[in-house]
Each structure stands twice: as structure tokens, then as C-alpha cells.
Short mmCIF file of C-alpha atoms in Angstrom, two decimals:
data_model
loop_
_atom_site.label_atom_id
_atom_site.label_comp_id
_atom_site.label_asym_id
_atom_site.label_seq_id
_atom_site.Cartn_x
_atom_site.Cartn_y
_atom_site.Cartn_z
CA UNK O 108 -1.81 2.27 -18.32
CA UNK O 109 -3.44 -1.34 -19.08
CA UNK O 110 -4.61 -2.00 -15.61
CA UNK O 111 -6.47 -5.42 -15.38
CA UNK O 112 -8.32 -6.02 -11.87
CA UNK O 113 -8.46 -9.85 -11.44
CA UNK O 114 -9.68 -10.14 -8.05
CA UNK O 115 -11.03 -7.91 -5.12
CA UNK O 116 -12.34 -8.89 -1.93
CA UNK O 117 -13.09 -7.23 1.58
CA UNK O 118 -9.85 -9.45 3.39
CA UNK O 119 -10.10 -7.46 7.11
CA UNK O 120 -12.34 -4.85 8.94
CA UNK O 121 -10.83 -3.58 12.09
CA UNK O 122 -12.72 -1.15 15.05
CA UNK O 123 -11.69 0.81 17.42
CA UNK O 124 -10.31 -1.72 19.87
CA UNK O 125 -8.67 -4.24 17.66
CA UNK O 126 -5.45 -5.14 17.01
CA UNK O 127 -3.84 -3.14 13.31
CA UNK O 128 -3.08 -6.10 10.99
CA UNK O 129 -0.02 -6.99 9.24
CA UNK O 130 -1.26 -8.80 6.41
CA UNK O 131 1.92 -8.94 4.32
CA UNK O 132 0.89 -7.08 1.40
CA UNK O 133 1.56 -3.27 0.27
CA UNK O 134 -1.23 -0.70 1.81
CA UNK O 135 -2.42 2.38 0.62
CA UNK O 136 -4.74 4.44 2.88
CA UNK O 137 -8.01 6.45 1.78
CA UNK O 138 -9.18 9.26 3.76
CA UNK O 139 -12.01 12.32 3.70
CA UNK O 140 -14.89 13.81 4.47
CA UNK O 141 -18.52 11.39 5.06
CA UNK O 142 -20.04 11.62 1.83
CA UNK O 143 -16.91 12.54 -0.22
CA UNK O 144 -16.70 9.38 -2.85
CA UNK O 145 -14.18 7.08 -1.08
CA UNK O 146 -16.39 4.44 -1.43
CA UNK O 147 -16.97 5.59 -5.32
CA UNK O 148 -13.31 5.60 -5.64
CA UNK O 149 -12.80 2.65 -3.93
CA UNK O 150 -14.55 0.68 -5.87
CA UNK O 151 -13.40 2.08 -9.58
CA UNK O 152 -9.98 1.49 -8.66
CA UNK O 153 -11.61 -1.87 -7.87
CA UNK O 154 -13.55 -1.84 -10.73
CA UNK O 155 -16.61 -2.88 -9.04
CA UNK O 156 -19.71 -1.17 -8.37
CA UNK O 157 -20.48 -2.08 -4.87
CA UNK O 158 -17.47 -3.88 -2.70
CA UNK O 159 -17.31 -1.32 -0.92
CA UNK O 160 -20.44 -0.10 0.61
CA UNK O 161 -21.53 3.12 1.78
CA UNK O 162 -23.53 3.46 5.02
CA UNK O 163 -27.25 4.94 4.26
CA UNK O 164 -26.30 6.93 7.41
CA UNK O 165 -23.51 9.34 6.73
CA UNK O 166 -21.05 9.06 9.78
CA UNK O 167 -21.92 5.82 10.50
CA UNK O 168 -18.66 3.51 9.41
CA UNK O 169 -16.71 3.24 12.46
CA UNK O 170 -14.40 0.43 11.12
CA UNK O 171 -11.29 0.44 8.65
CA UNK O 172 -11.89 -1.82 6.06
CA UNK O 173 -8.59 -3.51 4.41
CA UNK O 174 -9.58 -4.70 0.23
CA UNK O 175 -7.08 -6.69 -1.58
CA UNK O 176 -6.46 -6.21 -4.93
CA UNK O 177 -4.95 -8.66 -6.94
CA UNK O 178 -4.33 -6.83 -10.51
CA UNK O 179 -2.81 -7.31 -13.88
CA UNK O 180 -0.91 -4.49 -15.02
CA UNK O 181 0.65 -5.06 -18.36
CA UNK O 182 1.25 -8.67 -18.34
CA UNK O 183 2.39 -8.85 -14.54
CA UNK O 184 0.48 -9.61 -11.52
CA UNK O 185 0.32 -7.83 -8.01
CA UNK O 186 -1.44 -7.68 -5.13
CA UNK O 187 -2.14 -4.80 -2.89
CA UNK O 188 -4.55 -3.42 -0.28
CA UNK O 189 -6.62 -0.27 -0.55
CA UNK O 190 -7.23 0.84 3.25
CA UNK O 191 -10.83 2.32 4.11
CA UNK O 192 -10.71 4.79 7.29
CA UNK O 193 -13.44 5.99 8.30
CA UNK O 194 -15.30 9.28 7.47
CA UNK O 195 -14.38 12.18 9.47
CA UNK O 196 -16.18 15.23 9.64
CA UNK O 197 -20.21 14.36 10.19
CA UNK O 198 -21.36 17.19 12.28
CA UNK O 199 -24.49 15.01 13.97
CA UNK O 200 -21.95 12.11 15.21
CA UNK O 201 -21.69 12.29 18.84
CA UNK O 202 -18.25 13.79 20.20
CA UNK O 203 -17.63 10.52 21.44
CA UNK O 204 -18.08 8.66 18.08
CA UNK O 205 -15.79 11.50 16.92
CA UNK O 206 -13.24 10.91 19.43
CA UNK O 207 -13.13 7.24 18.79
CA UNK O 208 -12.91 7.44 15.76
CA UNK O 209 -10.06 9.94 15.89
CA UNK O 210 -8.04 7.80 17.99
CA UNK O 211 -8.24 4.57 15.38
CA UNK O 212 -7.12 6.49 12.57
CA UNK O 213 -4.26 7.88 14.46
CA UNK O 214 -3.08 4.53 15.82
CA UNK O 215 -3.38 3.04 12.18
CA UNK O 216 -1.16 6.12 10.56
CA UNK O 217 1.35 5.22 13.15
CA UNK O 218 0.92 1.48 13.65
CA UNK O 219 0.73 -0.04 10.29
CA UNK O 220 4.02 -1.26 8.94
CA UNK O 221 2.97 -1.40 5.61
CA UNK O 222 1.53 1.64 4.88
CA UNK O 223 3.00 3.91 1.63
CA UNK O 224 0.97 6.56 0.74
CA UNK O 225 -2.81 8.03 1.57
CA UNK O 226 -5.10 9.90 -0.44
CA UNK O 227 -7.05 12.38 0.80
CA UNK O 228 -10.15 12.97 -0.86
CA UNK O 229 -11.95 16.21 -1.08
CA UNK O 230 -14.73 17.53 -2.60
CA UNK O 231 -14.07 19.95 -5.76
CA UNK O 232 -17.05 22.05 -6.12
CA UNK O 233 -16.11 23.41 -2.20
CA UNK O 234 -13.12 24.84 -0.81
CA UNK O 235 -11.66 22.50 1.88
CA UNK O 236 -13.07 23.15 5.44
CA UNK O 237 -11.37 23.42 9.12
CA UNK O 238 -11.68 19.32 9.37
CA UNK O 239 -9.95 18.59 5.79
CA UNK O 240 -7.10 21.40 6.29
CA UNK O 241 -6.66 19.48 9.78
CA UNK O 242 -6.85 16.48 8.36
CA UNK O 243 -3.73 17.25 5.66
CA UNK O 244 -1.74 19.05 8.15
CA UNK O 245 -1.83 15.77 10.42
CA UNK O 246 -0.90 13.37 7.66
CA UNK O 247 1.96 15.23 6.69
CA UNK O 248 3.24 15.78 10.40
CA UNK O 249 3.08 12.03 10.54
CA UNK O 250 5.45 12.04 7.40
CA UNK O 251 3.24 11.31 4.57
CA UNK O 252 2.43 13.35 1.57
CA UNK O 253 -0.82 13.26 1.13
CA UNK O 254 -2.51 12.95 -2.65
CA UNK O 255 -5.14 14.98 -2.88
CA UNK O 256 -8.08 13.23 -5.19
CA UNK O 257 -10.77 16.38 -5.87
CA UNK O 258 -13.87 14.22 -6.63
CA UNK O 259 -17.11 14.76 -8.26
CA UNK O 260 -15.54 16.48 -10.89
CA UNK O 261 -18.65 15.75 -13.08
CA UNK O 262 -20.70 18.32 -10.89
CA UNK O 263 -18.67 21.14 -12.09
CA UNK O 264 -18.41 22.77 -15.77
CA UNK O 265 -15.16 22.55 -17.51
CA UNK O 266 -15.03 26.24 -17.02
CA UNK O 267 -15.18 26.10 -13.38
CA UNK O 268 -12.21 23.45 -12.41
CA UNK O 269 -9.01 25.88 -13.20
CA UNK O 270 -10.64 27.87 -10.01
CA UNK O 271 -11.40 25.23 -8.18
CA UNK O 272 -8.35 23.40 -8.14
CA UNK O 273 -6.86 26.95 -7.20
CA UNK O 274 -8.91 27.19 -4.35
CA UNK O 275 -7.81 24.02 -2.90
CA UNK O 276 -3.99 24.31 -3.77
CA UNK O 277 -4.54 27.71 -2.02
CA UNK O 278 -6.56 26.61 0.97
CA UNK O 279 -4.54 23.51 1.86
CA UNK O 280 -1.05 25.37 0.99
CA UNK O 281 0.30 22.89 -1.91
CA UNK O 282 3.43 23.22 -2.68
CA UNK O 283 4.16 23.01 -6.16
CA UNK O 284 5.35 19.33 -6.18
CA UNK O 285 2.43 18.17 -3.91
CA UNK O 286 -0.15 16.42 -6.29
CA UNK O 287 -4.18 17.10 -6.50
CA UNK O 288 -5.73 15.47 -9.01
CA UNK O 289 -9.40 16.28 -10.52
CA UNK O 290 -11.47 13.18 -10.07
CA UNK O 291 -14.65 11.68 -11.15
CA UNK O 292 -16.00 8.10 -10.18
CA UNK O 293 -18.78 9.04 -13.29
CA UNK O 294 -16.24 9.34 -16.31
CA UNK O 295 -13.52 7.82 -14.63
CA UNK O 296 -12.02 11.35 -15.53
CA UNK O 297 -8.29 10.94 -12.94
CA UNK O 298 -8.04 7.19 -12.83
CA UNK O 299 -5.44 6.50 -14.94
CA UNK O 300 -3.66 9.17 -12.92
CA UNK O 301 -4.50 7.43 -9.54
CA UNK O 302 -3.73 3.88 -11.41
CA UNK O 303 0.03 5.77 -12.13
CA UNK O 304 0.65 6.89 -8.44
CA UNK O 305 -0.74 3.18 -7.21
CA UNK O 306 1.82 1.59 -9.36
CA UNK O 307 4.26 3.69 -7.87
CA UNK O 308 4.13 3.47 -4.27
CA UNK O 309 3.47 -0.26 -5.19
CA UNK O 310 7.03 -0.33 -6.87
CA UNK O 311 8.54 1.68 -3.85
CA UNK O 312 6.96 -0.63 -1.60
CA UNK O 313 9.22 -3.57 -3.34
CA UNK O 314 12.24 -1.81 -3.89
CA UNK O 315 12.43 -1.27 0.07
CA UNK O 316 11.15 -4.60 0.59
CA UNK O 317 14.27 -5.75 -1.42
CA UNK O 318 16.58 -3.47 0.20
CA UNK O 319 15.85 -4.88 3.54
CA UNK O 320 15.56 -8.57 2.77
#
């Protein structure tokens, strides 16, 4: 897929008391662990090095940051926003933070009208822990299904990602049809994969757009 990324800019950051944006365009939420890659991803999908910044502190982002993308993709333009939430997970945050934190991802899953589809990012060379298995168990209760992006597949030997990518299918309970793709913001090893699904919930996103205009 000839994906062409013409412009990319940081267009809202929210916190835990404002109001969840409509800004008119398609939005596709990005969730995990501190210290999983979203910013890595984020920013190859982007195809920028640093838009999207990670905190020297790990559990230290308490905003959601909205990016809009403005891509060429065979010819045709688009625009779209990738949808930071913050890190969950980061065992020295205070319960508080935690709480908080909680509480503005929950009332973005259920408050944005735009949203189509999340990834949820996990780490491959681990199996998924208590907070990630809650974590996919809540975005599918709230009707999503969650792609699973296993990142820093560079860490691992080629030998080592068929059990891997076991373990998490196992851990998490994939069902067959429920998609985990092997990820690396190094090789760029996945991202024509996550370029595919983008293009699709893009395309959904316009269909139903369509249907309701």
C-alpha cells in the first residue's frame, strides 16, 4: 500500500476535566501499557520521528492527545486523527493519578462520536499482564474489537515470535478472527498491515457517514 503522509500535526490535547472534542474528522484510538511504543507507533504511522513525544517519566502523560493526519494513499487524499490515551499500568503513579486517568479514558470510549477502531498495543517479548487482559476485556464490552499491535518485535529472534504470538492469542482469548499483528517501530516490520486496517476503518467511517447524510 503506497501510503504518502503529507501533513501531521498535534490539532487537540484534552485532560481529565475537559470537554471530548468533535473535530469532524475520522478517529482511531491508541492504547497500552507506559513504555509500550505508542508513541513509536504513533509517529511511524506519522512518519515522523518525534510528533509525538514520550514523557522522560513513564506514567506521566495524563492528557489524550488528538494528531491529524492528512495522507495520500494512492493518488487520493484523506484526513484522519490518530487518538493518544494515556498510559495505563505504571505501578509508581499514585492511585489517584490512576483513577483519573481511568475515568478520562472511559468517558472518551463512550463519548467520542467519531471513534472506529482502537489498537491496543502490547509488548511481544511478555505475555500480557492483569492491566492489559483488563484493558481488552473493557474495550470489547464497550463494543469495539480491539487490534492488537505486539511491538518491539525487533527484540525477539525470528525463532521466538510463533510462541509469542501464541502466548498472547492464548492469554487475551483471541478468537480466531480477532487480529494481532507483530510490530516493530525499528524495521517498520507490521506497518503496511496497520496502514491496511487504517484504510479500512477510514473507508467504514465514510460509508456510514454517507449512509446517514
Amino acid at each position: 500500500m503506497n501510503v504518502k503522509i503529507c501533513r501531521a500535526e498535534l490539532k487537540a490535547t484534552i485532560g481529565v476535566t475537559s470537554k471530548i472534542p468533535d473535530l469532524g474528522l475520522c478517529e482511531v484510538a491508541f492504547a497500552g501499557k507506559s513504555n509500550v511504543g505508542k508513541s513509536s507507533l504513533i509517529n511511524t504511522i506519522m512518519q515522523r520521528k518525534s510528533l509525538a513525544r514520550t514523557s522522560a517519566t513513564p506514567g506521566k502523560t495524563q492528557t489524550i492527545n488528538y494528531y491529524e493526519v492528512e495522507e495520500d494513499l494512492s493518488g487520493k487524499r484523506r484526513k484522519m486523527l490518530l487518538v493518544d490515551l494515556p498510559g495505563y499500568g505504571y505501578t509508581k503513579a499514585s492511585p489517584g493519578s490512576r483513577e483519573s486517568w481511568g475515568k478520562m479514558v472511559e468517558r472518551y470510549l463512550k463519548l467520542s462520536v467519531r471513534l472506529k477502531g482502537i489498537f491496543l498495543l502490547l509488548d511481544i517479548r511478555h505475555a500480557p499482564g492483569e492491566n492489559d487482559v483488563q484493558m481488552f476485556q473493557w474495550i470489547r464490552q464497550m463494543g469495539y474489537r480491539p487490534v492488537i499491535v505486539a511491538t518491539k518485535l525487533d527484540k525477539l529472534k525470528k525463532n521466538e515470535v510463533p510462541a509469542a504470538v501464541k502466548t498472547i492469542r492464548e492469554k487475551l482469548g483471541l478468537t480466531e478472527g480477532e487480529v494481532l499483528i507483530p510490530f516493530s517501530s525499528e524495521t517498520k516490520a507490521g506497518l503496511e498491515t496497520v496502514y491496511s486496517i487504517l484504510n479500512d476503518l477510514y473507508t467504514e467511517a465514510s460509508n456510514d457517514q454517507d449512509h446517514n447524510a
